[in-house]
mmCIF file of C-alpha atoms in Angstrom:
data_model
loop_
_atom_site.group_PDB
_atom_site.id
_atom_site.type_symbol
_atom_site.label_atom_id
_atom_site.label_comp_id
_atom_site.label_asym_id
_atom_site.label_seq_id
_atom_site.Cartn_x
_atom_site.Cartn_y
_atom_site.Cartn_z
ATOM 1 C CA UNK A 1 6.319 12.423 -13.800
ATOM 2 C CA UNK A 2 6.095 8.770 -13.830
ATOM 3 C CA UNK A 3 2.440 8.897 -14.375
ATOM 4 C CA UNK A 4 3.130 11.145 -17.717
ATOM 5 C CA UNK A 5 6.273 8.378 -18.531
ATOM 6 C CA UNK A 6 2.921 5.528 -18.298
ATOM 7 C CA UNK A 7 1.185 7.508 -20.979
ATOM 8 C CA UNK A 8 3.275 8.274 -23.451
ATOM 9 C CA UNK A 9 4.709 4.434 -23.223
ATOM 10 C CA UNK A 10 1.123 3.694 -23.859
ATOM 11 C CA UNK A 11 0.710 6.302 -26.218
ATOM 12 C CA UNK A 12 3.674 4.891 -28.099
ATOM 13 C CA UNK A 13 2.977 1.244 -27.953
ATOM 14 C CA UNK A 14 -0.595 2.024 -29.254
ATOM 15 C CA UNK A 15 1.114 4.282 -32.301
ATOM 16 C CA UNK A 16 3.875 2.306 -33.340
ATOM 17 C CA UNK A 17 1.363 -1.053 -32.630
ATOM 18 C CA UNK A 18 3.371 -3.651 -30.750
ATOM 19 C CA UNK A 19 4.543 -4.397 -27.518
ATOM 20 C CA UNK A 20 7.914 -5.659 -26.849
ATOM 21 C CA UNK A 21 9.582 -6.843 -23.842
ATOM 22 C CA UNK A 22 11.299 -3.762 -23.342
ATOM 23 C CA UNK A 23 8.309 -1.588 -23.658
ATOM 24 C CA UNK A 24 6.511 -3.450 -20.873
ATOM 25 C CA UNK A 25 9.843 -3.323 -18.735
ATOM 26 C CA UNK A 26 9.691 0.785 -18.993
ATOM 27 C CA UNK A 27 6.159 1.138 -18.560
ATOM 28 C CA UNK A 28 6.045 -1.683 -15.395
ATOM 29 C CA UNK A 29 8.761 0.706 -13.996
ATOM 30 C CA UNK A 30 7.015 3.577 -14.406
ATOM 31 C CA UNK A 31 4.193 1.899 -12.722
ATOM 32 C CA UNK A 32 6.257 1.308 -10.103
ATOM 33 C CA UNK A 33 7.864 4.515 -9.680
ATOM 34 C CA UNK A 34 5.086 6.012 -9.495
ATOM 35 C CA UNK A 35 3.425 3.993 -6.914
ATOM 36 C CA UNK A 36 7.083 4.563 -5.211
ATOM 37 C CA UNK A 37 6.661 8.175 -4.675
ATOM 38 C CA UNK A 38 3.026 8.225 -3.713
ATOM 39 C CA UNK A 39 3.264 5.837 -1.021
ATOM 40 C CA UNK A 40 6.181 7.581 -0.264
ATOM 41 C CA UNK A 41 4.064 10.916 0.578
ATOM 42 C CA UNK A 42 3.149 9.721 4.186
ATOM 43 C CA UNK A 43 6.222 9.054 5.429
ATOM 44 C CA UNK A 44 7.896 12.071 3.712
ATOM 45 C CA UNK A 45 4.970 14.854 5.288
ATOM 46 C CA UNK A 46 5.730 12.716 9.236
ATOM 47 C CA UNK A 47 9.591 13.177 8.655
ATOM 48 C CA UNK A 48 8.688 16.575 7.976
ATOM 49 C CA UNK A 49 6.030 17.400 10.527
ATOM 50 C CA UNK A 50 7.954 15.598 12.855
ATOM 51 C CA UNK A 51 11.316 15.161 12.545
ATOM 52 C CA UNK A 52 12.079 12.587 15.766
ATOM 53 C CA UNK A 53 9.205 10.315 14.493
ATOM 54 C CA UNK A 54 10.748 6.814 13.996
ATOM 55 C CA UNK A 55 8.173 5.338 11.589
ATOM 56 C CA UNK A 56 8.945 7.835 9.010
ATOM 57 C CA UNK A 57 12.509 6.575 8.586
ATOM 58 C CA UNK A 58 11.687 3.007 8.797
ATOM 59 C CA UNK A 59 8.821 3.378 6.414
ATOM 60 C CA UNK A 60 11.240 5.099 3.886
ATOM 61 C CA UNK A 61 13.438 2.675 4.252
ATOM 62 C CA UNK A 62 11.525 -0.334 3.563
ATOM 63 C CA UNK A 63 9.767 1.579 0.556
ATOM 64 C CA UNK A 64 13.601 1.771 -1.303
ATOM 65 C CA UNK A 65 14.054 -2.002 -0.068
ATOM 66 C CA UNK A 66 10.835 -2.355 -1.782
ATOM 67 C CA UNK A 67 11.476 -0.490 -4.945
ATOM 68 C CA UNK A 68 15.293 -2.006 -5.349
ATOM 69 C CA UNK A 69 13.618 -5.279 -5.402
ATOM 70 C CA UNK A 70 10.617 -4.645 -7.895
ATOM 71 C CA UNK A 71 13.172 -2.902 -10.119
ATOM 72 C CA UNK A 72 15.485 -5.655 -9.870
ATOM 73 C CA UNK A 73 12.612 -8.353 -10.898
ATOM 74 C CA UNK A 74 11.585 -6.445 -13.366
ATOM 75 C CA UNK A 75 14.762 -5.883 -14.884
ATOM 76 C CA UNK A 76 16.918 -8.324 -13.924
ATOM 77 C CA UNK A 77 13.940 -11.051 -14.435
ATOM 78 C CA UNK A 78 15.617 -13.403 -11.601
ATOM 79 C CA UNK A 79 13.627 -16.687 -11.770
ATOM 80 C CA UNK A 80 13.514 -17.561 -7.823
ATOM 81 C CA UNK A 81 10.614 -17.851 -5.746
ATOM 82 C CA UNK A 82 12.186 -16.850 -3.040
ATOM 83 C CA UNK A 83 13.137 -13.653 -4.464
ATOM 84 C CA UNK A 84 9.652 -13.401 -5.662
ATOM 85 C CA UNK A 85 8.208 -14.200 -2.120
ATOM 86 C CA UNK A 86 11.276 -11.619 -0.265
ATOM 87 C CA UNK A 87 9.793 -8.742 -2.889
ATOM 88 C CA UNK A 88 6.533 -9.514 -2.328
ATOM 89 C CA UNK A 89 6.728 -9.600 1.770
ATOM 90 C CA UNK A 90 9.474 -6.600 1.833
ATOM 91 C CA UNK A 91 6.606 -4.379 -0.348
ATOM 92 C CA UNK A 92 3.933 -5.133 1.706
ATOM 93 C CA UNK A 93 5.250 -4.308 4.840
ATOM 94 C CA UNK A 94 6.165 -0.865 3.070
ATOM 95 C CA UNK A 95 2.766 -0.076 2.638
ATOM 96 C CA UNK A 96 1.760 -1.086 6.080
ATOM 97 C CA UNK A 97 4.659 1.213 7.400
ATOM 98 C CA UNK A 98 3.693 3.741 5.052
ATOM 99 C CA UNK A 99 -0.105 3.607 6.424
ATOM 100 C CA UNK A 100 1.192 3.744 9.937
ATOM 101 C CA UNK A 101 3.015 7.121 8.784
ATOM 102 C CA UNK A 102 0.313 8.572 8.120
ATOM 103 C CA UNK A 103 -1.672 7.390 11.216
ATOM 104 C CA UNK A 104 1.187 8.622 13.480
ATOM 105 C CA UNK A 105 0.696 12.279 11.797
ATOM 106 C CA UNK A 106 -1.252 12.819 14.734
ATOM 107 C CA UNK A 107 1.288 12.030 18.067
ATOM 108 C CA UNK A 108 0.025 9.137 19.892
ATOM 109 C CA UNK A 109 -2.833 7.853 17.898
ATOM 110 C CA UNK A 110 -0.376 5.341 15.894
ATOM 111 C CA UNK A 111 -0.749 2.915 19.365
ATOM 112 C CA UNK A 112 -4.724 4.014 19.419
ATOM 113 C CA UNK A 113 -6.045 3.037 16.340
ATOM 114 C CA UNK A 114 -8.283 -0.438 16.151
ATOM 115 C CA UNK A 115 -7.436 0.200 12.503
ATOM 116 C CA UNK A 116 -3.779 -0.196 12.898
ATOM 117 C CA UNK A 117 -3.920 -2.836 15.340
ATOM 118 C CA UNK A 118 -6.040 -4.892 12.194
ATOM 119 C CA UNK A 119 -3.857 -3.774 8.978
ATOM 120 C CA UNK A 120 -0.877 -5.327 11.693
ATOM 121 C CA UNK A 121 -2.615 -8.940 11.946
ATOM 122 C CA UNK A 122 -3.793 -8.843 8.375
ATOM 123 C CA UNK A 123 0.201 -8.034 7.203
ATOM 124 C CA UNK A 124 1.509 -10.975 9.979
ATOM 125 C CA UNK A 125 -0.813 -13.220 8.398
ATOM 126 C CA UNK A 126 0.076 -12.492 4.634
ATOM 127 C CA UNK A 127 3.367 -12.302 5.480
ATOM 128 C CA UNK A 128 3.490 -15.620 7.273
ATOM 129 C CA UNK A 129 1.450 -16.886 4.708
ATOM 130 C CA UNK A 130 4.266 -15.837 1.706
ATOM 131 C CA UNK A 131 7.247 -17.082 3.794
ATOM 132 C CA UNK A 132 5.607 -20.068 4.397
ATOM 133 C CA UNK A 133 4.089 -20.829 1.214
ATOM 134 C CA UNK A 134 0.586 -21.785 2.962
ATOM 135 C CA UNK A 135 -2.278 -22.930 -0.127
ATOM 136 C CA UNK A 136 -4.741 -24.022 2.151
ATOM 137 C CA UNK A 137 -8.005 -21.583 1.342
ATOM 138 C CA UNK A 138 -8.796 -21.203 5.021
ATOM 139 C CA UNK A 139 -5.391 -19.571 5.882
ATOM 140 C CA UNK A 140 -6.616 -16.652 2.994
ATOM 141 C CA UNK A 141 -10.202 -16.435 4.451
ATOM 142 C CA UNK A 142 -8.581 -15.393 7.835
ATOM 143 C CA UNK A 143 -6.348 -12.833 5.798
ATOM 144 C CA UNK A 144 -9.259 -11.450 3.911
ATOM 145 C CA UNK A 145 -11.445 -11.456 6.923
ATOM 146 C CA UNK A 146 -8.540 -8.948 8.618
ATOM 147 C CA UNK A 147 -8.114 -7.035 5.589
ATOM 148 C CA UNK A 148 -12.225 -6.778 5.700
ATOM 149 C CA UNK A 149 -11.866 -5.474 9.281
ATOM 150 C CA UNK A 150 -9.027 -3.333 8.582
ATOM 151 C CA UNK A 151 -11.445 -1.489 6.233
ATOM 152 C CA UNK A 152 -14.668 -1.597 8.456
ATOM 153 C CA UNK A 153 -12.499 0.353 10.815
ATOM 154 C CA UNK A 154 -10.522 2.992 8.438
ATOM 155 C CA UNK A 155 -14.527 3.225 7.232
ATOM 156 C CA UNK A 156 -16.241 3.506 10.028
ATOM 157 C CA UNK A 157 -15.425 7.256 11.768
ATOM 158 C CA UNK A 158 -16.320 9.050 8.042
ATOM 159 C CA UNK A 159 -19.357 7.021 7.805
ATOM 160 C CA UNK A 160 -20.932 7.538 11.488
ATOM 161 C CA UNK A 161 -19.654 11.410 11.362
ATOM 162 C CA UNK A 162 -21.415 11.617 7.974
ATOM 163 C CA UNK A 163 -24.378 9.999 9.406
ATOM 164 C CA UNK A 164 -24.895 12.772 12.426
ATOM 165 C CA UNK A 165 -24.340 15.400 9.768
ATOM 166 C CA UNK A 166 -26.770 14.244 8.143
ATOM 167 C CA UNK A 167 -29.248 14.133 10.878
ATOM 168 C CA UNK A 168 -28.909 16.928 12.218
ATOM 169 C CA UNK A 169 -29.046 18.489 8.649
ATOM 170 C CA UNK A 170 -32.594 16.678 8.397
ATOM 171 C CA UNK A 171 -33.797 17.710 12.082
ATOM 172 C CA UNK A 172 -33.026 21.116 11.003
ATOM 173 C CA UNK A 173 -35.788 21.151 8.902
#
């Protein structure tokens, strides 16, 4: 729903030809929303799948912590850093949780997973980082280097389980 709530905000900003204050406000929410729900979808299917798993509830949690504050920056426009930096650490330890959901649809492989165990450093970091208020570039190389890891693992099993398809597609012939 949210996504049809973008377009026609679009649609009518393009129409009518100008953008207001208020106009952005709806369609940043809808944004929002709608980023809301679908990284709500991984902890939703693990409360479902399994009701007893504590990650689901946490990671719901933290997602309406996250929305409440986005909705209240973008509405109630406070001009704080902190409340910036809160928002910004509370959201992205939503989507961490909300990834570790969906890892921990399959029992046991939540404490596993190289991936996990990187996405965790690279959200300590960040979120040091934002608390802190660290500039120096270095710090962010780190970060990016664990977020570059995090990926290289969550990438790696399709790519090497492509790869021996492939093979043995090509040794076939």
């Amino acid at each position: 729903m949210s996504s049809i709530a973008v377009v026609v905000i679009v649609i009518a900003m393009v129409v009518l030809g100008e953008y207001t204050k208020t106009r952005g406000r709806f369609l940043l929410t809808a944004l929002v929303l709608g980023a809301y729900f679908f990284s709500g979808l991984g902890p939703a299917w693990l409360a479902q799948r399994r009701p007893g798993a504590p990650v689901s509830g946490v990671a719901l949690v933290a997602a309406a912590a996250a929305l409440l504050l986005l909705l209240t920056g973008i509405w109630g426009t406070p001009n704080s850093d902190a409340f910036w930096k809160s928002a910004a650490i509370v959201t992205l330890l939503a989507l961490v949780l909300a990834y570790f959901a969906v890892v921990d649809l399959q029992q046991g492989r939540l404490t596993r997973s190289f991936a996990v165990k990187s996405v965790a450093v690279a959200a300590f970091i960040a979120c040091l980082g934002i608390a802190a208020g660290i500039n120096w570039p270095p710090y962010w190389w780190v970060f990016t280097l664990a977020v570059i890891v995090w990926a290289g693992a969550l990438l790696a099993p399709p790519v090497f389980y492509l790869g021996r398809r492939m093979g043995r597609r090509f040794q076939g012939r």
